[in-house]
GROMACS .gro file of C-alpha atoms in nm:
model
  113
    1MET     CA    1  -0.182  26.852 -13.192
    2GLU     CA    2  -0.205  26.511 -13.349
    3ALA     CA    3   0.134  26.436 -13.205
    4LEU     CA    4   0.007  26.524 -12.866
    5ARG     CA    5  -0.306  26.317 -12.923
    6LEU     CA    6  -0.111  26.019 -13.037
    7ILE     CA    7   0.123  26.038 -12.737
    8LEU     CA    8  -0.164  26.065 -12.485
    9LEU     CA    9  -0.333  25.766 -12.657
   10TYR     CA   10   0.000  25.579 -12.628
   11VAL     CA   11   0.004  25.655 -12.240
   12HIS     CA   12  -0.361  25.573 -12.216
   13LEU     CA   13  -0.309  25.221 -12.359
   14ILE     CA   14  -0.009  25.173 -12.111
   15GLY     CA   15  -0.250  25.271 -11.837
   16PHE     CA   16  -0.497  25.012 -11.945
   17ALA     CA   17  -0.218  24.733 -11.968
   18LEU     CA   18  -0.098  24.818 -11.615
   19LEU     CA   19  -0.465  24.802 -11.489
   20LEU     CA   20  -0.562  24.490 -11.659
   21GLY     CA   21  -0.213  24.312 -11.622
   22GLY     CA   22  -0.194  24.400 -11.278
   23SER     CA   23  -0.531  24.278 -11.174
   24LEU     CA   24  -0.487  23.938 -11.377
   25ALA     CA   25  -0.147  23.887 -11.184
   26GLN     CA   26  -0.307  23.922 -10.855
   27TYR     CA   27  -0.608  23.700 -10.961
   28ILE     CA   28  -0.366  23.430 -11.088
   29SER     CA   29  -0.151  23.446 -10.771
   30GLY     CA   30  -0.468  23.366 -10.562
   31ARG     CA   31  -0.419  23.677 -10.343
   32ILE     CA   32  -0.693  23.904 -10.438
   33ARG     CA   33  -0.571  24.262 -10.354
   34ILE     CA   34  -0.500  24.583 -10.524
   35ASN     CA   35  -0.139  24.636 -10.644
   36GLY     CA   36   0.067  24.923 -10.752
   37ALA     CA   37   0.014  24.850 -11.110
   38MET     CA   38  -0.366  24.868 -11.081
   39LEU     CA   39  -0.352  25.176 -10.885
   40TRP     CA   40  -0.117  25.361 -11.138
   41GLY     CA   41  -0.293  25.206 -11.427
   42SER     CA   42  -0.632  25.355 -11.304
   43VAL     CA   43  -0.461  25.698 -11.233
   44ILE     CA   44  -0.304  25.697 -11.600
   45GLN     CA   45  -0.637  25.600 -11.749
   46LEU     CA   46  -0.812  25.876 -11.577
   47VAL     CA   47  -0.593  26.147 -11.637
   48THR     CA   48  -0.501  26.062 -11.996
   49GLY     CA   49  -0.870  26.003 -12.074
   50ILE     CA   50  -0.936  26.358 -11.958
   51GLY     CA   51  -0.666  26.481 -12.195
   52LEU     CA   52  -0.791  26.278 -12.482
   53ALA     CA   53  -1.152  26.426 -12.434
   54ALA     CA   54  -1.008  26.761 -12.477
   55PRO     CA   55  -1.113  26.907 -12.821
   56LEU     CA   56  -0.773  26.880 -12.998
   57ARG     CA   57  -0.894  26.739 -13.321
   58ASP     CA   58  -1.036  26.950 -13.606
   59GLY     CA   59  -1.385  26.867 -13.607
   60ASP     CA   60  -1.348  26.483 -13.541
   61GLU     CA   61  -1.427  26.461 -13.169
   62PRO     CA   62  -1.595  26.145 -13.015
   63ALA     CA   63  -1.956  26.185 -12.917
   64PRO     CA   64  -2.027  26.352 -12.596
   65ALA     CA   65  -2.241  26.061 -12.475
   66LYS     CA   66  -1.923  25.832 -12.535
   67LEU     CA   67  -1.691  26.053 -12.345
   68ALA     CA   68  -1.926  26.088 -12.048
   69THR     CA   69  -1.982  25.694 -12.041
   70LYS     CA   70  -1.610  25.632 -12.051
   71GLY     CA   71  -1.549  25.904 -11.786
   72VAL     CA   72  -1.806  25.782 -11.546
   73ILE     CA   73  -1.656  25.421 -11.569
   74ALA     CA   74  -1.293  25.539 -11.537
   75LEU     CA   75  -1.393  25.748 -11.234
   76LEU     CA   76  -1.572  25.433 -11.092
   77ILE     CA   77  -1.252  25.220 -11.153
   78PHE     CA   78  -1.035  25.481 -10.994
   79VAL     CA   79  -1.250  25.509 -10.677
   80MET     CA   80  -1.300  25.118 -10.644
   81VAL     CA   81  -0.900  25.093 -10.664
   82PHE     CA   82  -0.806  25.393 -10.465
   83PHE     CA   83  -1.035  25.310 -10.162
   84SER     CA   84  -0.945  24.939 -10.157
   85ARG     CA   85  -0.568  24.968 -10.202
   86LYS     CA   86  -0.467  24.939  -9.839
   87ARG     CA   87  -0.672  24.639  -9.769
   88GLU     CA   88  -0.499  24.296  -9.709
   89THR     CA   89  -0.770  24.119  -9.929
   90VAL     CA   90  -1.044  24.255 -10.142
   91ASN     CA   91  -1.382  24.098 -10.177
   92ARG     CA   92  -1.372  23.878 -10.483
   93GLY     CA   93  -1.693  24.050 -10.633
   94HIS     CA   94  -1.533  24.400 -10.590
   95PHE     CA   95  -1.220  24.286 -10.749
   96LEU     CA   96  -1.409  24.116 -11.046
   97ALA     CA   97  -1.609  24.435 -11.084
   98ILE     CA   98  -1.302  24.627 -11.139
   99VAL     CA   99  -1.169  24.380 -11.418
  100GLY     CA  100  -1.516  24.380 -11.562
  101LEU     CA  101  -1.545  24.757 -11.580
  102THR     CA  102  -1.197  24.792 -11.721
  103LEU     CA  103  -1.298  24.558 -12.006
  104VAL     CA  104  -1.611  24.737 -12.048
  105ASN     CA  105  -1.431  25.064 -12.074
  106ALA     CA  106  -1.221  24.932 -12.359
  107ALA     CA  107  -1.503  24.785 -12.531
  108VAL     CA  108  -1.685  25.121 -12.539
  109ALA     CA  109  -1.378  25.277 -12.683
  110VAL     CA  110  -1.353  25.021 -12.957
  111PHE     CA  111  -1.707  24.962 -13.054
  112TRP     CA  112  -1.905  25.274 -12.979
  113ARG     CA  113  -1.870  25.470 -13.316
   0.00000   0.00000   0.00000
């Protein structure tokens, strides 16, 4: 089970890289819109996060409050990305909220013990 958890974690990190990297690339280009990397990153983050929340460890599960917090944030990110993906341009505040929530979700994962 540890190998499965590590594979899920690895893919989860790839999803984070796609989401954050895609958003930074769009922001730097000056054309603020949702790209494919952001969409796939949010999907990967949500799906692998659900898999990582499954009780695969031997008594070393994260706190349920932490899992719920991360799940709600990941779902918010996915909804914000999914429903804005076909717009030609996205509101700057909306786009920066996606980036901010992505960073907050990573911070919850790292600092909440």
